[in-house]
Amino acid sequence: MLIDSHCHLDFADFDEDRQQVIENCAQLGIGKLVIPGTQASTWSGILQLSQEYQAIKPALGLHPYFLEHFKPADLALLIQLLSQFSDNIVAVGEIGLDHVIDIAPELQMTVLIQQLQIANDFNLPVILHHRRSHNDLIKTLKQQRFKWGGIVHAFSGSLQEANTYIELGFKLGVGGVITYPRAHKTREVVRLLPLDALVLETDSPDMPPMGKQGLRNSPQNLILILNELSHLRQESPEQIMAQCRYNVLNTLRNMH
């Protein structure tokens, strides 16, 4: 069985055919789909989907991209839902720092630290978003003494940065970017890293693989990412699938 460790199946892009996508995934052997939250208004919908579909596993968090809608009450709601659905939620996420978007860095950092503290309190791993922010993210994880690890979504840093995250207990998300020959650095890093540090993800509906540019990405494309990683590493798809599945099951909570 394959696990898509990061997809946004709650987005409106899937409103017309969500059930069909989930059924297609099951037929392809993609049996679990992790949906990270992005803003407080999405959390109830993700939890509802996880009640409707056994394949869907919810994470809840405040993504830096959506912090223009942030209210302090969002953090109180996060604590309430993590407590209420403690046997269902797999992580706090998608949280992090994005140094490209036009959201105040101070606000991003404050909300990140508060969410790391909440995750620490609930003994939960986190799903991390990064853009041009590895140094600040790593520094913050160390300063907060965050000890539950998690997944660095869509990792695209250096081998040294990868190894630092691994030392901090994190797995690295491998997605559609590795299917593009021009992504030399990321392709080389995922080739060199130990397989027990990697998890597979699509980030659907975004980040479509090579050959599907301009189209809605789907968890079904996880097969393309698996095959490309197999080609890069010269390891069988079966070996990669088994280890990456094990990695997710042992990093996130409640993945039964």
Coordinates of C-alpha atoms in Angstrom, one line a residue:
M1 CA 0.0 0.0 0.0
L2 CA 1.1 3.5 -0.8
I3 CA 0.5 6.6 1.3
D4 CA 0.2 10.1 0.0
S5 CA 1.6 12.0 3.0
H6 CA 0.5 15.4 1.7
C7 CA -2.5 16.3 -0.4
H8 CA -5.3 18.9 -0.2
L9 CA -8.3 16.8 -1.2
D10 CA -10.5 19.2 0.8
F11 CA -9.9 22.0 -1.7
A12 CA -12.7 23.0 -4.0
D13 CA -10.7 21.6 -7.0
F14 CA -12.0 18.2 -6.0
D15 CA -15.6 19.1 -5.2
E16 CA -16.9 17.5 -8.5
D17 CA -15.1 14.2 -8.2
R18 CA -13.6 13.7 -4.8
Q19 CA -15.1 10.3 -4.2
Q20 CA -14.0 9.1 -7.6
V21 CA -10.5 10.2 -7.0
I22 CA -10.4 8.3 -3.7
E23 CA -11.8 5.2 -5.4
N24 CA -9.2 5.5 -8.2
C25 CA -6.5 5.8 -5.6
A26 CA -7.7 2.6 -3.8
Q27 CA -7.6 0.7 -7.1
L28 CA -4.0 1.9 -7.6
G29 CA -3.0 0.7 -4.1
I30 CA -2.9 4.2 -2.6
G31 CA -4.7 3.4 0.6
K32 CA -4.1 6.4 2.8
L33 CA -4.3 10.1 2.1
V34 CA -3.0 12.7 4.6
I35 CA -4.8 16.1 4.3
P36 CA -3.1 18.9 6.2
G37 CA -5.2 21.9 7.3
T38 CA -4.3 25.4 6.0
Q39 CA -6.6 27.7 7.9
A40 CA -9.2 27.4 10.7
S41 CA -12.1 27.6 8.4
T42 CA -11.0 24.3 6.6
W43 CA -10.6 22.2 9.7
S44 CA -14.2 21.0 10.2
G45 CA -14.4 20.0 6.5
I46 CA -11.2 17.9 6.8
L47 CA -12.4 16.2 9.9
Q48 CA -15.8 15.5 8.2
L49 CA -14.0 13.9 5.2
S50 CA -12.0 11.7 7.6
Q51 CA -15.3 10.5 9.1
E52 CA -16.7 9.7 5.6
Y53 CA -13.6 8.1 4.1
Q54 CA -11.4 5.6 6.0
A55 CA -8.5 6.5 3.6
I56 CA -8.4 10.1 4.7
K57 CA -6.2 11.1 7.6
P58 CA -6.5 14.7 9.0
A59 CA -3.8 17.1 10.2
L60 CA -4.8 20.5 11.5
G61 CA -2.7 23.7 11.3
L62 CA -2.4 27.3 10.2
H63 CA -0.4 27.6 6.9
P64 CA 1.6 30.9 6.7
Y65 CA 0.1 31.6 3.3
F66 CA -3.4 32.1 4.8
L67 CA -2.4 34.1 7.9
E68 CA -4.1 37.3 6.6
H69 CA -7.3 35.6 8.0
F70 CA -5.6 34.7 11.3
K71 CA -7.4 35.3 14.6
P72 CA -6.0 34.4 18.1
A73 CA -9.2 32.4 18.6
D74 CA -7.9 30.0 15.9
L75 CA -5.3 28.7 18.3
A76 CA -7.9 28.1 21.0
L77 CA -10.0 26.2 18.4
L78 CA -6.9 24.2 17.4
I79 CA -6.3 23.1 21.0
Q80 CA -10.0 22.2 21.4
L81 CA -10.1 20.1 18.2
L82 CA -6.8 18.3 19.0
S83 CA -8.2 17.3 22.3
Q84 CA -11.6 16.4 20.9
F85 CA -10.3 14.3 18.0
S86 CA -7.1 13.0 19.7
D87 CA -7.7 9.5 18.3
N88 CA -8.0 10.7 14.7
I89 CA -5.6 13.6 14.1
V90 CA -2.2 12.6 12.7
A91 CA -0.2 15.8 13.1
V92 CA -0.2 19.6 13.5
G93 CA 0.1 21.0 10.1
E94 CA 0.6 22.5 7.6
I95 CA 2.7 25.0 9.5
G96 CA 5.9 26.8 8.8
L97 CA 7.7 29.9 7.4
D98 CA 7.4 31.3 3.9
H99 CA 9.9 34.1 3.0
V100 CA 8.4 34.7 -0.4
I101 CA 4.8 35.7 0.4
D102 CA 3.7 39.1 1.6
I103 CA 2.7 38.1 5.1
A104 CA 4.6 39.8 8.0
P105 CA 7.6 37.5 9.0
E106 CA 6.9 38.4 12.7
L107 CA 3.4 37.1 12.5
Q108 CA 4.5 34.0 10.7
M109 CA 7.1 33.3 13.4
T110 CA 4.7 34.0 16.3
V111 CA 2.1 31.6 14.9
L112 CA 4.7 29.0 14.1
I113 CA 6.1 29.0 17.6
Q114 CA 2.6 28.9 19.2
Q115 CA 1.7 25.9 17.0
L116 CA 5.0 24.1 17.8
Q117 CA 4.2 24.6 21.5
I118 CA 0.7 23.2 21.0
A119 CA 2.1 20.2 19.1
N120 CA 4.7 19.6 21.9
D121 CA 1.9 19.8 24.5
F122 CA -0.1 17.1 22.6
N123 CA 2.9 15.0 21.8
L124 CA 2.2 15.4 18.1
P125 CA 4.5 15.6 15.1
V126 CA 4.3 18.5 12.7
I127 CA 4.0 18.9 8.9
L128 CA 6.3 21.8 7.9
H129 CA 6.0 24.2 5.0
H130 CA 9.1 26.1 3.9
R131 CA 10.2 28.5 1.2
R132 CA 13.6 30.1 1.5
S133 CA 13.3 29.6 5.3
H134 CA 15.3 26.5 6.2
N135 CA 17.8 28.4 8.5
D136 CA 15.0 30.1 10.4
L137 CA 12.9 26.9 10.6
I138 CA 15.8 24.8 11.9
K139 CA 16.8 27.5 14.4
T140 CA 13.2 27.7 15.7
L141 CA 12.8 23.9 16.0
K142 CA 16.0 23.8 18.1
Q143 CA 15.0 26.9 20.2
Q144 CA 11.6 25.4 21.0
R145 CA 13.2 22.0 21.8
F146 CA 10.6 20.4 19.5
K147 CA 10.9 16.7 20.0
W148 CA 8.2 14.9 18.1
G149 CA 9.6 15.2 14.5
G150 CA 7.3 15.1 11.6
I151 CA 7.5 15.7 7.8
V152 CA 9.3 18.5 6.0
H153 CA 6.8 18.9 3.1
A154 CA 8.2 19.2 -0.5
F155 CA 11.8 19.3 0.7
S156 CA 14.1 21.1 -1.7
G157 CA 17.1 22.1 0.5
S158 CA 20.7 20.9 0.5
L159 CA 22.0 17.6 1.7
Q160 CA 23.3 19.3 4.9
E161 CA 19.9 20.8 5.6
A162 CA 18.3 17.4 5.0
N163 CA 20.6 15.8 7.5
T164 CA 19.9 18.5 10.1
Y165 CA 16.1 17.8 9.8
I166 CA 16.8 14.1 10.0
E167 CA 18.8 14.6 13.2
L168 CA 15.7 16.5 14.6
G169 CA 13.5 13.5 13.9
F170 CA 12.0 14.6 10.6
K171 CA 11.2 12.7 7.3
L172 CA 11.5 14.6 4.0
G173 CA 8.6 14.8 1.6
V174 CA 9.4 13.8 -2.0
G175 CA 6.9 15.0 -4.6
G176 CA 6.4 15.9 -8.3
V177 CA 9.5 18.2 -8.5
I178 CA 11.8 15.1 -8.8
T179 CA 10.1 14.3 -12.1
Y180 CA 11.6 17.4 -13.7
P181 CA 15.2 16.9 -15.0
R182 CA 16.0 20.6 -14.3
A183 CA 15.5 20.0 -10.5
H184 CA 19.2 18.8 -10.3
K185 CA 19.8 19.6 -6.7
T186 CA 16.6 18.0 -5.3
R187 CA 17.0 14.9 -7.5
E188 CA 20.6 14.5 -6.3
V189 CA 19.7 14.9 -2.6
V190 CA 16.9 12.4 -2.6
R191 CA 19.2 10.0 -4.5
L192 CA 21.8 10.3 -1.7
L193 CA 19.7 10.3 1.4
P194 CA 18.9 7.1 3.3
L195 CA 15.5 5.6 2.2
D196 CA 14.4 5.6 5.8
A197 CA 14.4 9.4 5.7
L198 CA 11.9 9.8 2.8
V199 CA 8.1 9.9 2.4
L200 CA 6.1 10.2 -0.8
E201 CA 3.6 13.1 -1.4
T202 CA 1.8 14.8 -4.3
D203 CA 0.7 18.2 -2.7
S204 CA -2.5 17.9 -4.9
P205 CA -4.0 19.9 -6.5
D206 CA -0.7 21.7 -6.8
M207 CA 2.8 20.7 -8.0
P208 CA 1.8 18.4 -10.9
P209 CA 4.6 16.0 -12.1
M210 CA 6.4 16.4 -15.5
G211 CA 4.0 15.9 -18.4
K212 CA 1.0 17.2 -16.4
Q213 CA 1.9 20.9 -16.2
G214 CA -1.2 23.1 -16.1
L215 CA -3.5 20.2 -15.0
R216 CA -4.9 19.6 -11.6
N217 CA -2.6 17.3 -9.7
S218 CA -4.1 14.3 -8.0
P219 CA -3.0 11.7 -5.5
Q220 CA -3.2 9.1 -8.3
N221 CA 0.1 10.7 -9.6
L222 CA 1.9 9.3 -6.6
I223 CA 2.7 6.3 -8.9
L224 CA 4.7 8.6 -11.2
I225 CA 6.7 9.9 -8.2
L226 CA 7.3 6.4 -6.9
N227 CA 8.6 5.3 -10.3
E228 CA 10.9 8.3 -10.7
L229 CA 12.3 7.8 -7.2
S230 CA 12.9 4.2 -8.1
H231 CA 14.7 5.2 -11.3
L232 CA 16.9 7.8 -9.5
R233 CA 17.9 5.5 -6.6
Q234 CA 18.1 2.3 -8.6
E235 CA 15.9 0.6 -6.0
S236 CA 12.7 -1.4 -6.8
P237 CA 9.3 0.4 -6.5
E238 CA 8.3 -2.3 -4.1
Q239 CA 11.2 -1.6 -1.8
I240 CA 10.6 2.2 -1.9
M241 CA 6.9 1.8 -1.4
A242 CA 7.3 -0.5 1.7
Q243 CA 10.0 1.7 3.4
C244 CA 8.2 5.0 2.7
R245 CA 4.9 3.5 4.0
Y246 CA 6.8 2.4 7.2
N247 CA 8.3 5.9 7.5
V248 CA 4.9 7.6 7.5
L249 CA 3.3 5.1 9.8
N250 CA 6.1 5.6 12.3
T251 CA 6.2 9.4 12.1
L252 CA 2.6 10.4 12.1
R253 CA 0.0 9.4 14.7
N254 CA -3.3 7.5 14.3
M255 CA -2.4 6.2 10.9
H256 CA -4.3 2.9 11.5

